Short mmCIF file of C-alpha atoms and ligand atoms in Angstrom, two decimals:
data_model
loop_
_atom_site.label_atom_id
_atom_site.label_comp_id
_atom_site.label_asym_id
_atom_site.label_seq_id
_atom_site.Cartn_x
_atom_site.Cartn_y
_atom_site.Cartn_z
CA MET A 1 138.38 -81.09 -212.99
CA GLU A 2 140.36 -79.41 -210.05
CA LYS A 3 138.21 -77.02 -208.20
CA GLN A 4 138.99 -73.21 -208.78
CA THR A 5 140.30 -71.36 -206.38
CA ILE A 6 139.34 -68.62 -205.02
CA LEU A 7 140.58 -66.80 -202.25
CA THR A 8 139.02 -63.64 -200.11
CA GLY A 9 139.38 -61.34 -196.64
CA ILE A 10 137.91 -59.28 -194.45
CA ARG A 11 139.31 -57.24 -191.83
CA PRO A 12 137.87 -57.82 -187.78
CA THR A 13 137.09 -54.71 -187.54
CA GLY A 14 133.18 -55.23 -186.40
CA HIS A 15 130.76 -57.20 -187.71
CA LEU A 16 129.21 -57.32 -191.05
CA HIS A 17 127.04 -54.85 -192.74
CA LEU A 18 124.61 -54.74 -195.00
CA GLY A 19 127.44 -53.32 -197.32
CA HIS A 20 129.51 -56.79 -196.51
CA TYR A 21 126.57 -58.51 -197.46
CA PHE A 22 125.12 -57.20 -200.79
CA GLY A 23 128.76 -55.84 -201.91
CA ALA A 24 130.81 -58.86 -201.32
CA CYS A 25 129.30 -62.10 -198.99
CA SER A 26 126.13 -62.83 -201.34
CA ASN A 27 128.66 -64.12 -203.51
CA TRP A 28 130.69 -65.78 -201.23
CA ILE A 29 127.85 -68.16 -199.78
CA LYS A 30 126.52 -68.79 -203.89
CA LEU A 31 130.15 -69.37 -204.70
CA GLN A 32 131.33 -71.59 -202.34
CA GLU A 33 129.13 -74.59 -203.95
CA LYS A 34 131.49 -74.10 -207.08
CA PHE A 35 134.85 -73.12 -205.61
CA ASP A 36 137.87 -74.30 -203.65
CA THR A 37 136.59 -71.05 -201.26
CA TYR A 38 139.30 -69.54 -198.75
CA ILE A 39 137.92 -67.16 -196.43
CA GLU A 40 140.83 -64.71 -194.37
CA ILE A 41 140.09 -63.31 -191.39
CA ALA A 42 142.44 -60.37 -192.27
CA ASP A 43 143.57 -59.34 -188.54
CA VAL A 44 147.27 -58.04 -189.18
CA GLN A 45 145.30 -56.15 -191.73
CA ALA A 46 143.42 -54.77 -189.18
CA LEU A 47 145.77 -54.52 -187.01
CA THR A 48 148.01 -51.74 -189.92
CA ASP A 49 145.56 -49.36 -188.85
CA ASN A 50 144.06 -50.44 -185.53
CA PHE A 51 147.32 -51.05 -183.35
CA ASN A 52 146.63 -49.84 -179.98
CA ASN A 53 143.22 -51.51 -180.20
CA PRO A 54 144.58 -55.45 -180.19
CA ASP A 55 141.02 -56.25 -177.61
CA LYS A 56 139.05 -54.72 -180.99
CA VAL A 57 140.30 -57.01 -183.20
CA ARG A 58 140.70 -60.17 -181.26
CA LYS A 59 137.31 -59.89 -180.12
CA SER A 60 135.87 -58.77 -183.77
CA VAL A 61 137.35 -62.33 -185.08
CA ARG A 62 134.62 -64.91 -183.31
CA GLN A 63 132.16 -62.15 -184.28
CA LEU A 64 133.16 -62.15 -187.57
CA VAL A 65 133.18 -65.85 -187.94
CA VAL A 66 129.55 -66.01 -186.21
CA ASP A 67 128.42 -63.30 -188.52
CA LEU A 68 129.55 -64.95 -191.83
CA LEU A 69 128.00 -68.65 -190.31
CA SER A 70 124.77 -66.79 -189.60
CA ILE A 71 124.82 -65.59 -193.41
CA GLY A 72 125.30 -68.93 -194.68
CA ILE A 73 128.90 -69.60 -195.26
CA ASP A 74 129.57 -73.43 -194.77
CA PRO A 75 132.78 -74.28 -193.35
CA LYS A 76 132.53 -77.63 -194.81
CA LYS A 77 132.59 -75.88 -198.09
CA ALA A 78 134.46 -72.98 -197.64
CA THR A 79 137.92 -72.39 -195.27
CA ILE A 80 137.79 -70.42 -193.25
CA PHE A 81 141.07 -68.97 -191.68
CA ILE A 82 143.13 -66.34 -189.34
CA GLN A 83 145.40 -64.66 -191.48
CA SER A 84 147.88 -64.43 -188.44
CA THR A 85 148.25 -68.21 -188.15
CA ILE A 86 149.70 -68.09 -191.29
CA PRO A 87 153.15 -66.80 -190.61
CA GLU A 88 154.25 -67.73 -194.83
CA ILE A 89 152.07 -64.54 -195.52
CA ALA A 90 154.00 -61.79 -193.61
CA GLU A 91 156.83 -63.83 -195.71
CA LEU A 92 155.81 -63.44 -198.69
CA THR A 93 154.85 -59.73 -197.96
CA VAL A 94 159.07 -58.99 -197.01
CA PHE A 95 159.61 -60.18 -200.11
CA TYR A 96 157.04 -58.72 -202.32
CA SER A 97 157.96 -55.21 -200.76
CA ASN A 98 161.01 -55.30 -202.89
CA LEU A 99 158.72 -55.05 -205.86
CA VAL A 100 156.64 -51.91 -205.14
CA THR A 101 157.82 -48.38 -205.05
CA ILE A 102 156.59 -46.21 -202.43
CA ALA A 103 154.91 -43.28 -205.09
CA ARG A 104 152.95 -46.93 -206.46
CA LEU A 105 151.49 -47.02 -202.52
CA GLN A 106 150.30 -43.56 -202.03
CA ARG A 107 148.95 -43.20 -205.73
CA ASN A 108 146.68 -45.95 -205.27
CA PRO A 109 143.24 -45.02 -205.04
CA THR A 110 142.22 -47.27 -202.41
CA VAL A 111 144.54 -46.20 -199.96
CA LYS A 112 144.37 -42.43 -200.68
CA THR A 113 140.82 -42.81 -200.35
CA GLU A 114 141.23 -43.68 -196.38
CA ILE A 115 143.81 -41.61 -195.75
CA LYS A 116 141.54 -39.13 -196.50
CA GLN A 117 138.92 -40.12 -194.32
CA LYS A 118 140.84 -40.89 -191.44
CA LYS A 119 141.80 -37.42 -191.48
CA GLU A 120 138.33 -36.47 -191.49
CA LEU A 121 138.06 -38.47 -188.78
CA PHE A 122 140.94 -37.59 -186.73
CA GLY A 123 141.99 -34.19 -188.08
CA GLU A 124 145.02 -33.19 -189.76
CA SER A 125 146.79 -33.64 -186.65
CA GLY A 126 145.26 -37.38 -185.93
CA GLU A 127 147.14 -40.51 -186.23
CA SER A 128 149.80 -40.12 -188.79
CA ILE A 129 150.13 -43.08 -191.88
CA THR A 130 152.26 -45.65 -190.90
CA TYR A 131 154.77 -47.88 -192.99
CA GLY A 132 152.26 -51.08 -191.98
CA PHE A 133 149.64 -49.08 -193.26
CA LEU A 134 150.43 -47.47 -196.48
CA GLY A 135 151.71 -51.31 -197.05
CA TYR A 136 148.87 -52.82 -196.72
CA PRO A 137 148.08 -53.51 -200.74
CA VAL A 138 151.25 -55.87 -200.54
CA SER A 139 150.35 -57.83 -197.50
CA GLN A 140 146.81 -58.42 -199.47
CA ALA A 141 149.00 -59.47 -202.28
CA ALA A 142 150.35 -62.17 -200.16
CA ASP A 143 146.92 -62.87 -198.89
CA ILE A 144 145.58 -63.44 -202.37
CA THR A 145 149.14 -65.13 -203.84
CA ALA A 146 149.78 -68.20 -201.00
CA PHE A 147 146.24 -69.65 -202.01
CA LYS A 148 146.85 -69.56 -205.61
CA GLY A 149 143.52 -67.65 -205.43
CA LYS A 150 142.66 -66.80 -209.24
CA LEU A 151 139.09 -65.23 -208.11
CA VAL A 152 138.50 -62.78 -205.39
CA PRO A 153 135.30 -61.58 -205.13
CA VAL A 154 135.25 -58.24 -203.71
CA GLY A 155 133.28 -55.03 -203.74
CA GLU A 156 133.77 -51.99 -205.79
CA ASP A 157 136.32 -50.56 -203.50
CA GLN A 158 139.00 -53.61 -203.76
CA LEU A 159 139.81 -52.86 -207.26
CA PRO A 160 142.63 -50.73 -206.93
CA LEU A 161 144.41 -53.52 -204.42
CA ILE A 162 143.52 -56.26 -206.48
CA GLU A 163 145.33 -54.10 -209.28
CA GLN A 164 148.38 -53.67 -207.35
CA CYS A 165 148.29 -57.36 -206.03
CA ARG A 166 148.21 -57.79 -210.33
CA GLU A 167 150.92 -55.97 -210.68
CA ILE A 168 152.83 -57.28 -208.09
CA VAL A 169 152.47 -61.26 -209.00
CA HIS A 170 153.91 -59.92 -212.97
CA LYS A 171 156.81 -58.62 -211.81
CA PHE A 172 157.45 -60.97 -209.57
CA ASN A 173 157.54 -64.00 -212.40
CA SER A 174 158.74 -61.77 -214.96
CA ILE A 175 162.17 -61.23 -212.57
CA TYR A 176 161.92 -64.67 -210.53
CA GLY A 177 160.22 -67.13 -213.28
CA GLN A 178 156.84 -68.19 -213.53
CA THR A 179 155.61 -69.07 -210.17
CA LEU A 180 152.19 -67.25 -209.31
CA ILE A 181 148.38 -66.10 -210.40
CA GLU A 182 147.45 -63.42 -211.54
CA PRO A 183 144.02 -63.30 -209.52
CA LYS A 184 140.71 -61.40 -211.27
CA ALA A 185 138.62 -59.58 -208.97
CA TYR A 186 134.69 -60.36 -209.44
CA LEU A 187 132.12 -57.96 -208.28
CA SER A 188 128.49 -58.52 -206.87
CA GLU A 189 125.44 -57.38 -208.72
CA ILE A 190 125.80 -54.25 -206.71
CA PRO A 191 129.19 -53.49 -205.99
CA ARG A 192 129.24 -50.76 -203.74
CA ILE A 193 126.50 -50.36 -201.07
CA LYS A 194 125.92 -46.66 -199.65
CA GLY A 195 125.96 -45.26 -195.99
CA LEU A 196 123.08 -44.23 -194.21
CA ASP A 197 124.72 -41.31 -194.46
CA GLY A 198 124.14 -40.95 -198.47
CA ASN A 199 127.98 -41.66 -198.62
CA GLU A 200 128.72 -43.79 -201.23
CA LYS A 201 130.56 -46.60 -199.23
CA MET A 202 128.71 -48.21 -196.26
CA GLY A 203 131.79 -48.86 -193.84
CA LYS A 204 132.40 -50.35 -190.52
CA SER A 205 134.87 -47.76 -189.74
CA LEU A 206 132.69 -45.28 -191.26
CA GLY A 207 129.92 -45.06 -188.68
CA ASN A 208 127.14 -45.44 -191.56
CA ALA A 209 126.01 -48.86 -191.58
CA ILE A 210 123.92 -51.42 -190.48
CA PHE A 211 124.81 -53.98 -188.89
CA LEU A 212 123.41 -57.71 -189.24
CA ALA A 213 124.00 -58.02 -185.56
CA ASP A 214 122.40 -54.64 -185.18
CA ASP A 215 118.88 -55.05 -182.36
CA GLU A 216 116.17 -53.96 -183.29
CA LYS A 217 116.32 -51.26 -181.02
CA THR A 218 119.47 -49.75 -182.72
CA ILE A 219 117.80 -50.70 -186.30
CA LYS A 220 114.48 -48.05 -185.83
CA GLN A 221 116.67 -45.19 -184.65
CA LYS A 222 119.51 -45.85 -187.84
CA ILE A 223 116.59 -46.36 -190.10
CA MET A 224 114.58 -42.86 -188.52
CA GLY A 225 118.10 -41.34 -188.88
CA ALA A 226 118.53 -41.85 -192.75
CA ILE A 227 119.23 -39.47 -195.15
CA THR A 228 115.82 -39.05 -197.33
CA ASP A 229 115.52 -36.21 -199.58
CA PRO A 230 116.10 -32.82 -198.24
CA ASN A 231 113.17 -31.03 -200.28
CA LYS A 232 110.74 -32.98 -198.71
CA ILE A 233 109.75 -30.54 -195.92
CA LYS A 234 105.72 -31.29 -195.46
CA ILE A 235 104.27 -34.78 -195.88
CA ASP A 236 102.15 -34.49 -198.98
CA ASP A 237 105.46 -32.70 -200.64
CA PRO A 238 106.27 -34.95 -203.72
CA ALA A 239 109.80 -36.20 -203.25
CA ASN A 240 112.81 -37.47 -205.63
CA PRO A 241 113.66 -41.42 -204.20
CA ASN A 242 116.58 -41.77 -205.99
CA ILE A 243 118.49 -39.53 -203.64
CA CYS A 244 117.08 -40.93 -200.93
CA MET A 245 118.49 -43.93 -198.55
CA VAL A 246 115.24 -45.06 -197.32
CA TYR A 247 114.38 -45.79 -200.92
CA TYR A 248 117.95 -47.49 -201.62
CA TYR A 249 117.44 -50.26 -198.75
CA HIS A 250 113.78 -50.83 -199.67
CA LYS A 251 115.38 -51.83 -203.16
CA LEU A 252 118.24 -53.53 -201.83
CA ILE A 253 116.16 -56.18 -199.35
CA LYS A 254 113.96 -56.35 -202.90
CA ASN A 255 110.71 -54.86 -200.85
CA PRO A 256 107.65 -56.76 -203.14
CA ASN A 257 106.24 -53.31 -202.63
CA ILE A 258 108.31 -51.33 -204.28
CA GLU A 259 107.05 -50.13 -207.03
CA THR A 260 104.14 -48.64 -204.49
CA VAL A 261 106.94 -47.05 -202.74
CA CYS A 262 108.31 -45.21 -205.64
CA GLU A 263 105.13 -44.18 -207.03
CA GLU A 264 104.01 -42.53 -203.77
CA CYS A 265 106.59 -41.17 -202.72
CA LYS A 266 107.26 -38.98 -206.05
CA ASN A 267 103.70 -38.18 -206.29
CA GLY A 268 103.75 -37.20 -202.37
CA LYS A 269 100.98 -39.63 -201.22
CA ARG A 270 103.72 -41.17 -198.34
CA GLY A 271 105.33 -39.72 -195.49
CA CYS A 272 108.98 -40.55 -194.98
CA VAL A 273 108.24 -42.09 -191.47
CA VAL A 274 105.60 -44.05 -192.67
CA CYS A 275 107.82 -45.33 -195.54
CA LYS A 276 110.61 -45.69 -192.62
CA LYS A 277 108.91 -47.39 -190.40
CA GLU A 278 107.82 -50.23 -193.46
CA LEU A 279 111.32 -50.42 -194.14
CA ILE A 280 112.03 -51.47 -190.00
CA ASN A 281 109.41 -54.44 -190.33
CA HIS A 282 111.26 -55.56 -193.90
CA MET A 283 114.57 -54.95 -192.40
CA LEU A 284 113.82 -57.28 -189.08
CA GLU A 285 111.85 -59.89 -190.74
CA PHE A 286 115.23 -59.95 -193.59
CA LEU A 287 117.61 -59.95 -190.03
CA LYS A 288 115.21 -62.92 -188.46
CA PRO A 289 116.68 -65.85 -190.13
CA ILE A 290 120.71 -64.44 -189.94
CA THR A 291 119.93 -63.07 -186.37
CA ASP A 292 118.40 -67.29 -185.43
CA LYS A 293 121.31 -68.59 -186.86
CA ARG A 294 123.53 -66.73 -185.03
CA LYS A 295 121.82 -67.30 -181.42
CA TYR A 296 123.18 -71.18 -181.90
CA TYR A 297 126.84 -70.17 -182.81
CA GLU A 298 127.38 -67.81 -179.68
CA ASN A 299 125.88 -70.56 -177.61
CA HIS A 300 127.92 -72.71 -179.22
CA PRO A 301 131.69 -70.90 -179.10
CA GLU A 302 133.18 -74.80 -178.92
CA ILE A 303 131.84 -74.89 -183.11
CA VAL A 304 133.13 -71.98 -183.97
CA ASP A 305 136.67 -72.65 -182.49
CA GLN A 306 136.54 -74.99 -184.16
CA ILE A 307 136.18 -74.41 -187.24
CA LEU A 308 138.98 -71.36 -187.05
CA LYS A 309 141.51 -74.54 -185.65
CA GLU A 310 140.43 -76.51 -188.95
CA GLY A 311 140.50 -73.61 -191.17
CA ASN A 312 143.80 -72.19 -189.91
CA GLN A 313 145.52 -76.14 -190.63
CA LYS A 314 143.78 -76.35 -193.51
CA ALA A 315 145.32 -73.25 -194.88
CA LYS A 316 148.68 -73.76 -193.47
CA LYS A 317 149.17 -76.18 -195.66
CA ILE A 318 148.52 -74.24 -199.08
CA ALA A 319 150.81 -71.37 -197.67
CA GLU A 320 153.84 -73.35 -197.03
CA ASN A 321 153.35 -75.28 -200.65
CA THR A 322 153.47 -71.91 -202.20
CA MET A 323 156.22 -70.88 -200.02
CA LYS A 324 158.35 -73.51 -200.93
CA GLU A 325 157.71 -72.42 -204.71
CA VAL A 326 158.91 -69.09 -204.37
CA LYS A 327 161.81 -69.49 -202.27
CA LYS A 328 162.86 -71.68 -205.18
CA SER A 329 161.72 -69.33 -207.56
CA MET A 330 163.72 -66.47 -205.58
CA LYS A 331 167.42 -68.93 -204.90
CA ILE A 332 166.64 -68.73 -201.43
CA ASN A 333 166.42 -72.61 -201.12
CA TYR A 334 169.62 -73.29 -199.96
CA PHE A 335 169.13 -76.61 -198.65
CA GLU A 336 167.30 -78.17 -201.56
P1 LIG B 1 136.89 -51.50 -193.01
O1 LIG B 1 136.33 -50.01 -192.72
O2 LIG B 1 137.60 -51.94 -191.24
O3 LIG B 1 137.62 -51.45 -193.68
P2 LIG B 1 134.92 -52.59 -194.29
O4 LIG B 1 133.23 -52.08 -193.96
O5 LIG B 1 135.38 -51.71 -195.21
O6 LIG B 1 135.51 -52.49 -192.76
P3 LIG B 1 136.44 -54.77 -195.22
O7 LIG B 1 136.55 -55.40 -194.20
O8 LIG B 1 137.12 -53.86 -195.05
O9 LIG B 1 135.05 -53.80 -194.85
O10 LIG B 1 135.90 -55.19 -196.23
C1 LIG B 1 135.38 -56.46 -196.37
C2 LIG B 1 134.58 -56.78 -197.61
O11 LIG B 1 133.88 -56.25 -197.82
C3 LIG B 1 135.63 -56.38 -199.31
O12 LIG B 1 135.28 -57.14 -199.96
C4 LIG B 1 135.01 -54.99 -199.33
O13 LIG B 1 135.40 -54.45 -200.77
C5 LIG B 1 133.26 -55.24 -199.42
N1 LIG B 1 132.33 -54.28 -198.85
C6 LIG B 1 132.58 -53.14 -197.70
N2 LIG B 1 131.88 -52.15 -197.74
C7 LIG B 1 131.11 -52.36 -198.96
C8 LIG B 1 129.78 -51.85 -199.14
N3 LIG B 1 129.64 -50.53 -198.83
N4 LIG B 1 130.01 -51.96 -200.74
C9 LIG B 1 130.26 -53.44 -201.35
N5 LIG B 1 131.75 -53.71 -200.76
C10 LIG B 1 131.65 -53.43 -199.38
MG1 LIG B 2 137.77 -51.93 -195.80
#
């Protein structure tokens, strides 16, 4: 039986963080065993709001691939490729842009939240929203459909984008005939990982992330600064672990001692500093195998490049095939 295809993506705007790992990538590691897996390094999408920082995007591409290999993505099972090397995706984006209204894009909840966050970070007068940024959900629909992705394993923030993709596919098929596949989102056990500041989403661009590549000193600093129950003032004040980010990360990385942490916190038997130090130790232990693997790939950039070159080639063939079908359906296959 032919394996089903899954397609997912990540923007080269920085290293992987715990949000990616637990919210999406840990699923990719499992799913690559059973599915024909494609992982796109979405550099074109990253440029929509980082167009003035090409160095950051360029540097992040290889960093991210190293991160993905370090957490256990196996290039023999999953195809890792760079979005900009597949011009068919840009072509599809143009065709799909006729099928989406501007009002619909403006109503997309993810796009709305991201615009709001940008305003908070850069101020009302900061960078205004470009045509490219507003249209990135269309480009993402092109990413998914170019590979006929049936399942898209993502974090919760991506659900409105998958929905938008489904609408585009539906409209395309109803106008031009059955050609594209409507994808389904596939969420992880914890589909949204919170940030160190208590924000509902840990994000690369939000300054509230623990990156898998952070060194010991940075991990210590970040965890020592994490938000705890503001009502706990003295060391023996009882506290509410459910509003404490330190407890939240203890749980996330599966501290075997979690019940004790919870009980002691509730009963005022554990100070926040001790609790943070315990988390730091567990976090470093959790990151150690990833860090060791990263060192290997950092010392072998030629392996990383080879993986990408092969991935790009394989992905391009699939996208070319889809393009032929799309052009036929749209009756723009003039010389066939
Ligand atoms: P950026 O701020 O540049 O958009 P990001 O941290 O949001 O970066 P993306 O590259 O946009 O990361 O997302 C890659 C994948 O990781 C997506 O599937 C997204 O849903 C998932 N993801 C990112 N952050 C989280 C999070 N905090 N919780 C769960 N999933 C997440
Ligand atoms: Mg994002």
